[in-house]
Every structure is written in C-alpha cells, then in structure tokens.
Amino acid sequence: MEVTILQKDNFQILVINPGSTSTKIGVFANEVPIVEKTIRHESSMINSFKKMIDQYEFRKETILIALKEEGVNLSELDAICGRGGLLRPIEGGTYSVNEQMLIDLKKGYAGQHASNLGGIIAHQIASELHIPAFIVDPVVVDELQPIARISGSSLFERKSIFHALNQKAVARRVANRLGKKYTDLQLIIVHMGGGITVGVHKHGKVIDVNNGLHGEGPFSPERAGTVPVGDLISLCYSGKYYLDEITKKLVGQGGLVAYLGTNDALKVETMIANGNERAKLVYDAMAYQVAKEIGSASAVLQGNVDAIILTGGLAYGKEFVNEIKSYISWIADVIVEPGENELQALAEGALRILKGEELAKDYPGKAILKERRDDIG
C-alpha cells in the first residue's frame, strides 16, 4: 500500500502487540501515549483455538471493544502498527503490511508465535478504515555481515533472531540525545530480559548478534545460552529425553530457572541479600557471560565503540548492571536504558513514515535467504 504523506503536525497511531495470553494496545498522538492498555485473555479461551492464526478474529474484537471502552474514535486514526512476527529474514525498518506478508504470517513462515497476529490484526482494522498498516523491526531482522554467518560447520549457519524492536528504538533515542544520527554511530546494545541478546550496531545495521530465540550467547533468566556442545550431544542421545524436553531445558527452563528455580531477578536479588551464596555465584556468572559477549562484540568493531547500551528489564538491577560495568567500562561509556517500551517503539516506527522521515519498506525486500546461500557457497 502506498503511504500518502499528510500535511499535518499531529498523527494518531494505534499500536498492537499480541503476547501469548495478553494483547497490549496503545493509541499515540505522535510520540505521546493517549491510551495504553493490556488486555488479558483467559487461558481456556486461548487454548480453545487449534492454531495461532485462528485467534486473530477473537483478538481483533477484544481490541475494538477495549478501544470503544476507552472512548477512542477510530475515524481519527492515521495508521495502525502491529508487532512483527516470525517472517522471512529482512533488514530493519518499518514495513507496509502487504499480501505476501499476510501469507507468511498466517502460515507461520518461521514458526508460530503470538506476534504473528500483530500485522494481521493491524491490516484487518486498517483496511476497514482505509489507512495504512505497518510492522516495525520484527525479531527476524537480519543485517549480518557475511563473515558473521559462518558457524564453523558447513551444515549450519548463524542466524539473526534478536530483540530488534527494542534495540533499534533505544539506539535511535540515544543517538538523538547525543546529537547524532543512528547511522553515524558504532554501538553495542544489550537487551537483557527473559532472553539476552548482544547486538553490534554499525552505522545503522546490526552486523552481528547472538540468536536469542534458540538461547545462544549468555545464559539468561530462562535460557541456557551457549552450552558445551559435546555434553549436549551426549544428552540428546542418552535416551532420557524427547526433543521437546531437551528444547525446554535450553529455552524456558534454562539459566536462572535451572539453577535457582525462578526467572524473577528480584527474587534472586532477595536470595543474595539473605546470604544465599549459590544465588550470588549464578547471578554473577550471568553478568560475567554478558560481559564476555560484550567484549567479543567490541572486537567486531575493532575497539571503535561509541557507547555500550544496557536495556531490558534486567537493566533495572543496579548491582547486576554494576557487575557488568566492572568488566567492560574500559571499552566505552556505558549508558543504561532500563525496560522495553515496545508500544512506544512501534508508534515511533510508524510516525517516521507518516512524517516522511523514512519510506515504508516493501516486504520481503532483499532476497536475504538467497544471499545467505551464495555467501556460504
């Protein structure tokens, strides 16, 4: 859909971020939130749908009801932006929702996830209002340089799946505060939540990053990180576990959950304050592994790092942040941007298009999958 640049100063944007058992929505006047709401869904209702795609009509109706309750006039909206799902690998940016994207979201091109519903619902509502629908920086953003794809085995290549939405939004905000453009900077950005991803941002592109979906990199509250390969192979062939059980031990039941029985960093900090030495060792080890990954990332930029940015929920923990800083503050200035405001990031992505600061991209854009095969040979 071609986006018409409107001659106005104030835009109203509806943003939609579906999660596994909730849907977060927001209405923004430019960057300012007018409405922010989390719609909780009963597990019994969600489980009644056989496929993820079957939920979209139900979720759409709950969104429309919530907006009506909040007194939102849909006719005043200028655009709708949904969370991007598991699509084909694409470069970062804001994309217009088109037919190919809808096909890939509905069939789950790279897997089934609630975020796949974001673009579908945005398109459904926007079509009825005759306004554009977008997605912004989905987790499959892939801007890896060719050398970063080489894994060491010709059977596998490294993949880019990470917290692209928050990382790129934080990068732009920090660049703006520094009086510079995102495309002028070399940054290391660490998103620290249930999963941890460390992105190497060079002149607006994430040229290297660990695969957060599969738990690669530092261990985190819920993910095991990069584990000893030989031991993992032996475990897989031990006959003790099925594939899905092994997967859960790496993603969902790894990291802090495996060691301490919780993914809640506040509970771990309480354990430490009460003298639990094992909790302190494990927590410090998580900070240690994050710092190691940052050190590796700095090598990718050959030491020319403008700033290191720590973001995500774990960035609220001062002691955890200070532990990381103790290892890496010599590399570059460390900027702490705690939390992740995905609704804000979605609104900002759509607003850049409406204001004519960027052009909406056409999915799937460059044939990254073909380039990958050519790179590997």
mmCIF file of C-alpha atoms in Angstrom:
data_model
loop_
_atom_site.group_PDB
_atom_site.id
_atom_site.type_symbol
_atom_site.label_atom_id
_atom_site.label_comp_id
_atom_site.label_asym_id
_atom_site.label_seq_id
_atom_site.Cartn_x
_atom_site.Cartn_y
_atom_site.Cartn_z
ATOM 1 C CA MET A 1 0.000 0.000 0.000
ATOM 2 C CA GLU A 2 1.415 3.379 -0.976
ATOM 3 C CA VAL A 3 1.564 5.723 2.003
ATOM 4 C CA THR A 4 0.377 9.289 1.454
ATOM 5 C CA ILE A 5 2.335 11.855 3.458
ATOM 6 C CA LEU A 6 -0.252 14.013 5.171
ATOM 7 C CA GLN A 7 0.371 17.722 5.678
ATOM 8 C CA LYS A 8 -0.284 17.814 9.405
ATOM 9 C CA ASP A 9 1.672 18.014 12.642
ATOM 10 C CA ASN A 10 -0.222 15.638 14.886
ATOM 11 C CA PHE A 11 -0.793 11.983 13.990
ATOM 12 C CA GLN A 12 -2.820 9.405 15.873
ATOM 13 C CA ILE A 13 -1.460 5.867 15.707
ATOM 14 C CA LEU A 14 -2.916 2.644 17.092
ATOM 15 C CA VAL A 15 -0.282 0.064 18.053
ATOM 16 C CA ILE A 16 -0.910 -3.613 18.742
ATOM 17 C CA ASN A 17 1.438 -6.078 20.463
ATOM 18 C CA PRO A 18 -0.025 -9.603 20.908
ATOM 19 C CA GLY A 19 1.519 -11.865 23.548
ATOM 20 C CA SER A 20 0.822 -15.467 24.450
ATOM 21 C CA THR A 21 -2.027 -14.712 26.902
ATOM 22 C CA SER A 22 -2.463 -10.947 26.522
ATOM 23 C CA THR A 23 -2.641 -8.213 23.909
ATOM 24 C CA LYS A 24 -1.079 -4.825 24.614
ATOM 25 C CA ILE A 25 -2.528 -1.863 22.763
ATOM 26 C CA GLY A 26 -1.808 1.846 22.699
ATOM 27 C CA VAL A 27 -3.004 4.976 20.969
ATOM 28 C CA PHE A 28 -0.357 7.656 20.458
ATOM 29 C CA ALA A 29 -0.540 11.279 19.429
ATOM 30 C CA ASN A 30 2.847 11.403 17.744
ATOM 31 C CA GLU A 31 5.194 10.039 20.465
ATOM 32 C CA VAL A 32 2.809 10.767 23.348
ATOM 33 C CA PRO A 33 0.610 7.917 24.634
ATOM 34 C CA ILE A 34 -3.079 8.740 24.951
ATOM 35 C CA VAL A 35 -4.164 5.203 25.809
ATOM 36 C CA GLU A 36 -2.094 2.219 26.934
ATOM 37 C CA LYS A 37 -3.842 -0.965 27.953
ATOM 38 C CA THR A 38 -3.110 -4.651 28.464
ATOM 39 C CA ILE A 39 -5.987 -6.959 27.552
ATOM 40 C CA ARG A 40 -5.740 -10.237 29.464
ATOM 41 C CA HIS A 41 -7.069 -13.387 27.798
ATOM 42 C CA GLU A 42 -8.317 -16.413 29.702
ATOM 43 C CA SER A 43 -6.070 -19.416 29.107
ATOM 44 C CA SER A 44 -9.129 -21.575 28.463
ATOM 45 C CA MET A 45 -10.167 -19.246 25.623
ATOM 46 C CA ILE A 46 -6.682 -19.151 24.071
ATOM 47 C CA ASN A 47 -6.352 -22.932 24.340
ATOM 48 C CA SER A 48 -9.693 -23.422 22.582
ATOM 49 C CA PHE A 49 -8.093 -22.388 19.283
ATOM 50 C CA LYS A 50 -6.280 -25.165 17.444
ATOM 51 C CA LYS A 51 -3.909 -22.839 15.589
ATOM 52 C CA MET A 52 -2.414 -19.460 16.419
ATOM 53 C CA ILE A 53 -3.924 -17.904 13.298
ATOM 54 C CA ASP A 54 -7.401 -18.920 14.458
ATOM 55 C CA GLN A 55 -7.160 -16.364 17.284
ATOM 56 C CA TYR A 56 -6.993 -13.252 15.129
ATOM 57 C CA GLU A 57 -10.746 -12.574 14.850
ATOM 58 C CA PHE A 58 -11.198 -13.072 18.600
ATOM 59 C CA ARG A 59 -8.281 -10.787 19.430
ATOM 60 C CA LYS A 60 -9.410 -8.178 16.927
ATOM 61 C CA GLU A 61 -12.846 -7.984 18.541
ATOM 62 C CA THR A 62 -11.388 -7.681 22.050
ATOM 63 C CA ILE A 63 -9.207 -4.811 20.820
ATOM 64 C CA LEU A 64 -12.158 -2.998 19.261
ATOM 65 C CA ILE A 65 -14.195 -3.416 22.450
ATOM 66 C CA ALA A 66 -11.323 -2.085 24.564
ATOM 67 C CA LEU A 67 -10.871 0.929 22.299
ATOM 68 C CA LYS A 68 -14.597 1.699 22.490
ATOM 69 C CA GLU A 69 -14.459 1.489 26.293
ATOM 70 C CA GLU A 70 -11.564 3.953 26.268
ATOM 71 C CA GLY A 71 -13.528 6.364 24.082
ATOM 72 C CA VAL A 72 -11.156 6.111 21.117
ATOM 73 C CA ASN A 73 -12.598 7.476 17.855
ATOM 74 C CA LEU A 74 -11.274 5.119 15.183
ATOM 75 C CA SER A 75 -12.017 7.640 12.429
ATOM 76 C CA GLU A 76 -9.292 9.893 13.854
ATOM 77 C CA LEU A 77 -6.564 7.281 13.419
ATOM 78 C CA ASP A 78 -3.907 7.899 10.758
ATOM 79 C CA ALA A 79 -2.213 4.487 10.852
ATOM 80 C CA ILE A 80 -2.097 1.163 12.690
ATOM 81 C CA CYS A 81 1.139 -0.592 13.580
ATOM 82 C CA GLY A 82 1.388 -4.214 14.733
ATOM 83 C CA ARG A 83 4.234 -6.181 16.258
ATOM 84 C CA GLY A 84 6.142 -8.017 13.532
ATOM 85 C CA GLY A 85 6.171 -11.809 13.709
ATOM 86 C CA LEU A 86 8.329 -14.717 12.570
ATOM 87 C CA LEU A 87 8.713 -13.699 8.937
ATOM 88 C CA ARG A 88 11.432 -14.182 6.357
ATOM 89 C CA PRO A 89 14.772 -12.614 7.300
ATOM 90 C CA ILE A 90 14.562 -8.907 6.409
ATOM 91 C CA GLU A 91 16.582 -5.772 7.040
ATOM 92 C CA GLY A 92 15.445 -3.422 9.785
ATOM 93 C CA GLY A 93 12.841 -0.716 9.308
ATOM 94 C CA THR A 94 9.122 -0.075 9.037
ATOM 95 C CA TYR A 95 7.245 -2.261 6.542
ATOM 96 C CA SER A 96 3.832 -1.821 4.977
ATOM 97 C CA VAL A 97 1.680 -4.897 5.526
ATOM 98 C CA ASN A 98 1.179 -6.462 2.097
ATOM 99 C CA GLU A 99 -0.287 -9.696 0.742
ATOM 100 C CA GLN A 100 2.990 -11.632 0.869
ATOM 101 C CA MET A 101 3.490 -10.656 4.499
ATOM 102 C CA LEU A 102 -0.034 -11.753 5.376
ATOM 103 C CA ILE A 103 0.538 -15.115 3.692
ATOM 104 C CA ASP A 104 3.773 -15.682 5.631
ATOM 105 C CA LEU A 105 2.264 -14.567 8.943
ATOM 106 C CA LYS A 106 -0.775 -16.793 8.530
ATOM 107 C CA LYS A 107 1.179 -19.926 7.652
ATOM 108 C CA GLY A 108 3.907 -19.188 10.228
ATOM 109 C CA TYR A 109 6.795 -18.990 7.769
ATOM 110 C CA ALA A 110 9.469 -19.187 10.502
ATOM 111 C CA GLY A 111 7.290 -20.600 13.273
ATOM 112 C CA GLN A 112 4.128 -19.995 15.254
ATOM 113 C CA HIS A 113 4.133 -17.112 17.727
ATOM 114 C CA ALA A 114 1.515 -14.692 19.021
ATOM 115 C CA SER A 115 3.435 -11.790 17.469
ATOM 116 C CA ASN A 116 2.434 -13.185 14.046
ATOM 117 C CA LEU A 117 -1.053 -11.855 14.787
ATOM 118 C CA GLY A 118 0.132 -8.251 15.073
ATOM 119 C CA GLY A 119 0.421 -7.478 11.383
ATOM 120 C CA ILE A 120 -2.727 -9.454 10.534
ATOM 121 C CA ILE A 121 -4.919 -7.609 13.043
ATOM 122 C CA ALA A 122 -3.400 -4.242 12.104
ATOM 123 C CA HIS A 123 -4.206 -4.914 8.444
ATOM 124 C CA GLN A 124 -7.765 -6.051 9.188
ATOM 125 C CA ILE A 125 -8.671 -2.935 11.154
ATOM 126 C CA ALA A 126 -6.714 -0.535 8.901
ATOM 127 C CA SER A 127 -8.388 -1.885 5.750
ATOM 128 C CA GLU A 128 -11.811 -1.043 7.135
ATOM 129 C CA LEU A 129 -10.630 2.499 7.956
ATOM 130 C CA HIS A 130 -8.733 2.961 4.658
ATOM 131 C CA ILE A 131 -5.493 3.848 6.432
ATOM 132 C CA PRO A 132 -2.042 2.204 6.226
ATOM 133 C CA ALA A 133 -0.919 -0.733 8.354
ATOM 134 C CA PHE A 134 2.716 -1.325 9.330
ATOM 135 C CA ILE A 135 5.055 -3.547 11.301
ATOM 136 C CA VAL A 136 8.404 -2.397 12.713
ATOM 137 C CA ASP A 137 11.709 -4.228 13.256
ATOM 138 C CA PRO A 138 10.474 -7.811 13.857
ATOM 139 C CA VAL A 139 12.696 -10.335 15.655
ATOM 140 C CA VAL A 140 13.842 -11.750 12.293
ATOM 141 C CA VAL A 141 15.685 -8.556 11.302
ATOM 142 C CA ASP A 142 18.805 -9.816 9.530
ATOM 143 C CA GLU A 143 21.627 -7.431 8.696
ATOM 144 C CA LEU A 144 24.524 -9.780 9.459
ATOM 145 C CA GLN A 145 27.724 -9.241 7.549
ATOM 146 C CA PRO A 146 28.724 -12.327 5.532
ATOM 147 C CA ILE A 147 31.618 -13.284 7.810
ATOM 148 C CA ALA A 148 29.269 -13.377 10.819
ATOM 149 C CA ARG A 149 27.134 -16.094 9.204
ATOM 150 C CA ILE A 150 29.939 -18.666 9.189
ATOM 151 C CA SER A 151 29.388 -21.070 12.081
ATOM 152 C CA GLY A 152 32.351 -23.405 11.719
ATOM 153 C CA SER A 153 30.292 -26.227 10.222
ATOM 154 C CA SER A 154 29.055 -26.222 6.632
ATOM 155 C CA LEU A 155 25.893 -27.894 7.931
ATOM 156 C CA PHE A 156 24.806 -24.780 9.826
ATOM 157 C CA GLU A 157 24.961 -21.041 9.535
ATOM 158 C CA ARG A 158 24.497 -18.465 12.258
ATOM 159 C CA LYS A 159 21.095 -16.764 12.254
ATOM 160 C CA SER A 160 19.959 -13.314 13.298
ATOM 161 C CA ILE A 161 16.979 -13.532 15.667
ATOM 162 C CA PHE A 162 17.020 -10.956 18.460
ATOM 163 C CA HIS A 163 15.210 -8.129 20.260
ATOM 164 C CA ALA A 164 15.396 -5.919 17.182
ATOM 165 C CA LEU A 165 12.456 -3.653 18.039
ATOM 166 C CA ASN A 166 13.812 -2.522 21.398
ATOM 167 C CA GLN A 167 17.476 -2.478 20.368
ATOM 168 C CA LYS A 168 16.904 -0.255 17.350
ATOM 169 C CA ALA A 169 14.449 2.036 19.171
ATOM 170 C CA VAL A 170 16.918 2.545 22.031
ATOM 171 C CA ALA A 171 19.725 3.145 19.532
ATOM 172 C CA ARG A 172 17.772 5.927 17.838
ATOM 173 C CA ARG A 173 16.814 7.576 21.143
ATOM 174 C CA VAL A 174 20.376 7.549 22.446
ATOM 175 C CA ALA A 175 21.707 8.841 19.140
ATOM 176 C CA ASN A 176 19.184 11.684 19.278
ATOM 177 C CA ARG A 177 20.292 12.621 22.813
ATOM 178 C CA LEU A 178 23.905 12.600 21.677
ATOM 179 C CA GLY A 179 23.001 14.947 18.836
ATOM 180 C CA LYS A 180 23.957 12.367 16.222
ATOM 181 C CA LYS A 181 22.303 10.048 13.736
ATOM 182 C CA TYR A 182 21.945 6.328 14.425
ATOM 183 C CA THR A 183 23.657 5.713 11.083
ATOM 184 C CA ASP A 184 26.740 7.636 12.259
ATOM 185 C CA LEU A 185 27.389 5.538 15.367
ATOM 186 C CA GLN A 186 29.030 2.237 16.326
ATOM 187 C CA LEU A 187 27.198 0.785 19.306
ATOM 188 C CA ILE A 188 26.964 -2.388 21.341
ATOM 189 C CA ILE A 189 23.410 -2.832 22.612
ATOM 190 C CA VAL A 190 22.494 -5.465 25.183
ATOM 191 C CA HIS A 191 18.838 -6.384 25.657
ATOM 192 C CA MET A 192 18.515 -8.170 28.992
ATOM 193 C CA GLY A 193 15.144 -9.797 29.631
ATOM 194 C CA GLY A 194 13.927 -13.393 29.713
ATOM 195 C CA GLY A 195 16.460 -13.818 26.909
ATOM 196 C CA ILE A 196 19.632 -11.794 26.398
ATOM 197 C CA THR A 197 20.883 -10.564 23.027
ATOM 198 C CA VAL A 198 24.012 -8.523 22.340
ATOM 199 C CA GLY A 199 23.883 -6.618 19.049
ATOM 200 C CA VAL A 200 26.766 -4.998 17.193
ATOM 201 C CA HIS A 201 25.277 -1.864 15.591
ATOM 202 C CA LYS A 202 27.484 -0.356 12.901
ATOM 203 C CA HIS A 203 26.162 2.689 11.063
ATOM 204 C CA GLY A 204 22.516 1.661 11.446
ATOM 205 C CA LYS A 205 22.947 -2.058 10.742
ATOM 206 C CA VAL A 206 23.183 -4.930 13.236
ATOM 207 C CA ILE A 207 26.137 -6.704 11.682
ATOM 208 C CA ASP A 208 26.476 -9.392 14.360
ATOM 209 C CA VAL A 209 24.236 -10.685 17.156
ATOM 210 C CA ASN A 210 23.578 -13.895 19.058
ATOM 211 C CA ASN A 211 20.441 -15.894 18.245
ATOM 212 C CA GLY A 212 18.163 -15.074 21.169
ATOM 213 C CA LEU A 213 15.302 -17.370 20.093
ATOM 214 C CA HIS A 214 17.412 -20.508 20.450
ATOM 215 C CA GLY A 215 19.163 -19.290 23.579
ATOM 216 C CA GLU A 216 22.609 -18.769 22.017
ATOM 217 C CA GLY A 217 25.022 -16.444 23.821
ATOM 218 C CA PRO A 218 24.958 -15.583 27.550
ATOM 219 C CA PHE A 219 22.627 -17.571 29.747
ATOM 220 C CA SER A 220 19.629 -15.584 30.942
ATOM 221 C CA PRO A 221 16.706 -15.881 33.377
ATOM 222 C CA GLU A 222 15.062 -18.540 31.165
ATOM 223 C CA ARG A 223 17.665 -19.671 28.614
ATOM 224 C CA ALA A 224 20.744 -21.814 28.913
ATOM 225 C CA GLY A 225 22.867 -19.842 26.475
ATOM 226 C CA THR A 226 25.711 -21.458 24.554
ATOM 227 C CA VAL A 227 26.332 -24.764 26.349
ATOM 228 C CA PRO A 228 29.156 -27.337 25.963
ATOM 229 C CA VAL A 229 28.390 -28.987 22.624
ATOM 230 C CA GLY A 230 29.816 -32.427 23.406
ATOM 231 C CA ASP A 231 27.796 -32.738 26.592
ATOM 232 C CA LEU A 232 24.656 -31.587 24.777
ATOM 233 C CA ILE A 233 25.128 -34.212 22.053
ATOM 234 C CA SER A 234 25.566 -36.936 24.673
ATOM 235 C CA LEU A 235 22.420 -35.786 26.473
ATOM 236 C CA CYS A 236 20.424 -35.824 23.249
ATOM 237 C CA TYR A 237 21.388 -39.447 22.596
ATOM 238 C CA SER A 238 21.129 -40.617 26.206
ATOM 239 C CA GLY A 239 17.587 -41.884 25.682
ATOM 240 C CA LYS A 240 16.407 -39.913 28.716
ATOM 241 C CA TYR A 241 14.698 -37.063 26.900
ATOM 242 C CA TYR A 242 12.485 -36.350 23.901
ATOM 243 C CA LEU A 243 13.295 -33.461 21.560
ATOM 244 C CA ASP A 244 10.771 -31.085 23.127
ATOM 245 C CA GLU A 245 12.122 -31.860 26.612
ATOM 246 C CA ILE A 246 15.674 -31.001 25.575
ATOM 247 C CA THR A 247 14.439 -27.833 23.899
ATOM 248 C CA LYS A 248 12.635 -26.725 27.057
ATOM 249 C CA LYS A 249 15.762 -27.303 29.134
ATOM 250 C CA LEU A 250 17.607 -24.891 26.842
ATOM 251 C CA VAL A 251 14.839 -22.348 26.249
ATOM 252 C CA GLY A 252 12.315 -21.771 29.009
ATOM 253 C CA GLN A 253 13.817 -23.938 31.750
ATOM 254 C CA GLY A 254 17.456 -22.928 31.400
ATOM 255 C CA GLY A 255 19.503 -20.174 33.027
ATOM 256 C CA LEU A 256 18.299 -18.892 36.410
ATOM 257 C CA VAL A 257 15.301 -21.253 36.257
ATOM 258 C CA ALA A 258 17.593 -24.287 36.016
ATOM 259 C CA TYR A 259 19.952 -23.178 38.769
ATOM 260 C CA LEU A 260 17.660 -21.350 41.190
ATOM 261 C CA GLY A 261 14.103 -22.351 40.262
ATOM 262 C CA THR A 262 12.953 -18.858 39.289
ATOM 263 C CA ASN A 263 13.195 -16.431 36.380
ATOM 264 C CA ASP A 264 12.481 -13.461 38.663
ATOM 265 C CA ALA A 265 15.615 -11.361 39.106
ATOM 266 C CA LEU A 266 14.106 -9.588 42.135
ATOM 267 C CA LYS A 267 13.687 -12.941 43.909
ATOM 268 C CA VAL A 268 17.291 -13.828 43.107
ATOM 269 C CA GLU A 269 18.486 -10.497 44.499
ATOM 270 C CA THR A 270 16.492 -11.211 47.661
ATOM 271 C CA MET A 271 18.175 -14.623 47.920
ATOM 272 C CA ILE A 272 21.553 -12.920 47.650
ATOM 273 C CA ALA A 273 20.641 -10.294 50.262
ATOM 274 C CA ASN A 274 19.686 -13.173 52.605
ATOM 275 C CA GLY A 275 23.123 -14.713 52.233
ATOM 276 C CA ASN A 276 22.489 -17.359 49.542
ATOM 277 C CA GLU A 277 25.996 -17.848 48.153
ATOM 278 C CA ARG A 278 24.904 -20.111 45.293
ATOM 279 C CA ALA A 279 22.445 -17.472 44.095
ATOM 280 C CA LYS A 280 25.213 -14.860 44.138
ATOM 281 C CA LEU A 281 27.581 -17.123 42.191
ATOM 282 C CA VAL A 282 24.967 -17.867 39.499
ATOM 283 C CA TYR A 283 23.856 -14.225 39.234
ATOM 284 C CA ASP A 284 27.449 -13.033 38.966
ATOM 285 C CA ALA A 285 28.080 -15.711 36.333
ATOM 286 C CA MET A 286 25.224 -14.337 34.239
ATOM 287 C CA ALA A 287 26.750 -10.853 34.422
ATOM 288 C CA TYR A 288 30.160 -12.372 33.623
ATOM 289 C CA GLN A 289 28.824 -14.067 30.483
ATOM 290 C CA VAL A 290 27.091 -10.873 29.346
ATOM 291 C CA ALA A 291 30.364 -9.003 29.784
ATOM 292 C CA LYS A 292 32.241 -11.660 27.769
ATOM 293 C CA GLU A 293 29.748 -11.284 24.929
ATOM 294 C CA ILE A 294 30.194 -7.501 25.007
ATOM 295 C CA GLY A 295 33.961 -7.994 24.833
ATOM 296 C CA SER A 296 33.520 -10.201 21.766
ATOM 297 C CA ALA A 297 31.234 -7.603 20.213
ATOM 298 C CA SER A 298 33.820 -4.885 20.752
ATOM 299 C CA ALA A 299 36.315 -6.962 18.749
ATOM 300 C CA VAL A 300 33.879 -6.954 15.815
ATOM 301 C CA LEU A 301 34.073 -3.135 15.871
ATOM 302 C CA GLN A 302 37.868 -3.337 16.315
ATOM 303 C CA GLY A 303 37.547 -1.402 19.555
ATOM 304 C CA ASN A 304 35.913 1.618 17.916
ATOM 305 C CA VAL A 305 32.822 1.710 20.126
ATOM 306 C CA ASP A 306 30.904 4.952 20.639
ATOM 307 C CA ALA A 307 28.811 3.561 23.503
ATOM 308 C CA ILE A 308 27.580 0.390 25.178
ATOM 309 C CA ILE A 309 23.848 0.447 25.953
ATOM 310 C CA LEU A 310 22.249 -1.849 28.548
ATOM 311 C CA THR A 311 18.477 -2.165 28.199
ATOM 312 C CA GLY A 312 15.609 -4.534 29.049
ATOM 313 C CA GLY A 313 14.115 -5.494 32.397
ATOM 314 C CA LEU A 314 17.375 -6.672 33.998
ATOM 315 C CA ALA A 315 18.856 -3.215 33.442
ATOM 316 C CA TYR A 316 16.765 -2.025 36.420
ATOM 317 C CA GLY A 317 19.029 -4.086 38.699
ATOM 318 C CA LYS A 318 21.760 -1.701 39.815
ATOM 319 C CA GLU A 319 24.010 -4.378 41.299
ATOM 320 C CA PHE A 320 23.696 -6.558 38.203
ATOM 321 C CA VAL A 321 24.476 -3.591 35.940
ATOM 322 C CA ASN A 322 27.431 -2.565 38.105
ATOM 323 C CA GLU A 323 28.817 -6.098 37.940
ATOM 324 C CA ILE A 324 28.736 -5.957 34.124
ATOM 325 C CA LYS A 325 30.285 -2.484 34.146
ATOM 326 C CA SER A 326 33.164 -3.701 36.301
ATOM 327 C CA TYR A 327 34.296 -5.864 33.375
ATOM 328 C CA ILE A 328 33.614 -3.667 30.350
ATOM 329 C CA SER A 329 33.534 0.033 31.283
ATOM 330 C CA TRP A 330 37.068 0.410 29.891
ATOM 331 C CA ILE A 331 35.777 -0.317 26.389
ATOM 332 C CA ALA A 332 33.410 2.666 26.084
ATOM 333 C CA ASP A 333 30.875 4.741 28.005
ATOM 334 C CA VAL A 334 28.056 2.587 29.355
ATOM 335 C CA ILE A 335 24.538 4.000 29.010
ATOM 336 C CA VAL A 336 21.711 2.341 30.940
ATOM 337 C CA GLU A 337 18.223 2.435 29.363
ATOM 338 C CA PRO A 338 16.148 0.083 31.558
ATOM 339 C CA GLY A 339 12.950 -1.588 30.424
ATOM 340 C CA GLU A 340 11.480 -2.006 26.980
ATOM 341 C CA ASN A 341 8.600 0.092 25.731
ATOM 342 C CA GLU A 342 7.544 -1.849 22.668
ATOM 343 C CA LEU A 343 4.348 0.141 22.152
ATOM 344 C CA GLN A 344 6.351 3.362 22.047
ATOM 345 C CA ALA A 345 8.832 1.815 19.610
ATOM 346 C CA LEU A 346 6.021 0.707 17.285
ATOM 347 C CA ALA A 347 4.459 4.175 17.352
ATOM 348 C CA GLU A 348 7.809 5.820 16.609
ATOM 349 C CA GLY A 349 8.368 3.487 13.654
ATOM 350 C CA ALA A 350 5.015 4.357 12.099
ATOM 351 C CA LEU A 351 5.461 8.057 12.848
ATOM 352 C CA ARG A 352 8.726 8.232 10.901
ATOM 353 C CA ILE A 353 6.798 7.100 7.822
ATOM 354 C CA LEU A 354 3.835 9.424 8.339
ATOM 355 C CA LYS A 355 6.161 12.406 8.757
ATOM 356 C CA GLY A 356 8.114 11.496 5.636
ATOM 357 C CA GLU A 357 11.368 10.943 7.546
ATOM 358 C CA GLU A 358 11.654 7.431 6.101
ATOM 359 C CA LEU A 359 9.996 5.429 3.354
ATOM 360 C CA ALA A 360 7.945 2.375 4.245
ATOM 361 C CA LYS A 361 9.689 -0.767 3.028
ATOM 362 C CA ASP A 362 8.069 -3.399 0.833
ATOM 363 C CA TYR A 363 8.171 -6.911 2.292
ATOM 364 C CA PRO A 364 10.168 -9.066 1.796
ATOM 365 C CA GLY A 365 12.607 -6.603 0.246
ATOM 366 C CA LYS A 366 16.038 -8.014 -0.471
ATOM 367 C CA ALA A 367 16.263 -11.766 -1.030
ATOM 368 C CA ILE A 368 18.338 -12.374 2.083
ATOM 369 C CA LEU A 369 17.849 -16.144 2.001
ATOM 370 C CA LYS A 370 19.355 -16.335 -1.486
ATOM 371 C CA GLU A 371 22.268 -14.141 -0.423
ATOM 372 C CA ARG A 372 22.893 -16.455 2.503
ATOM 373 C CA ARG A 373 23.244 -19.487 0.240
ATOM 374 C CA ASP A 374 25.587 -17.559 -2.046
ATOM 375 C CA ASP A 375 27.715 -16.450 0.903
ATOM 376 C CA ILE A 376 28.132 -19.999 2.219
ATOM 377 C CA GLY A 377 28.748 -21.421 -1.253
#
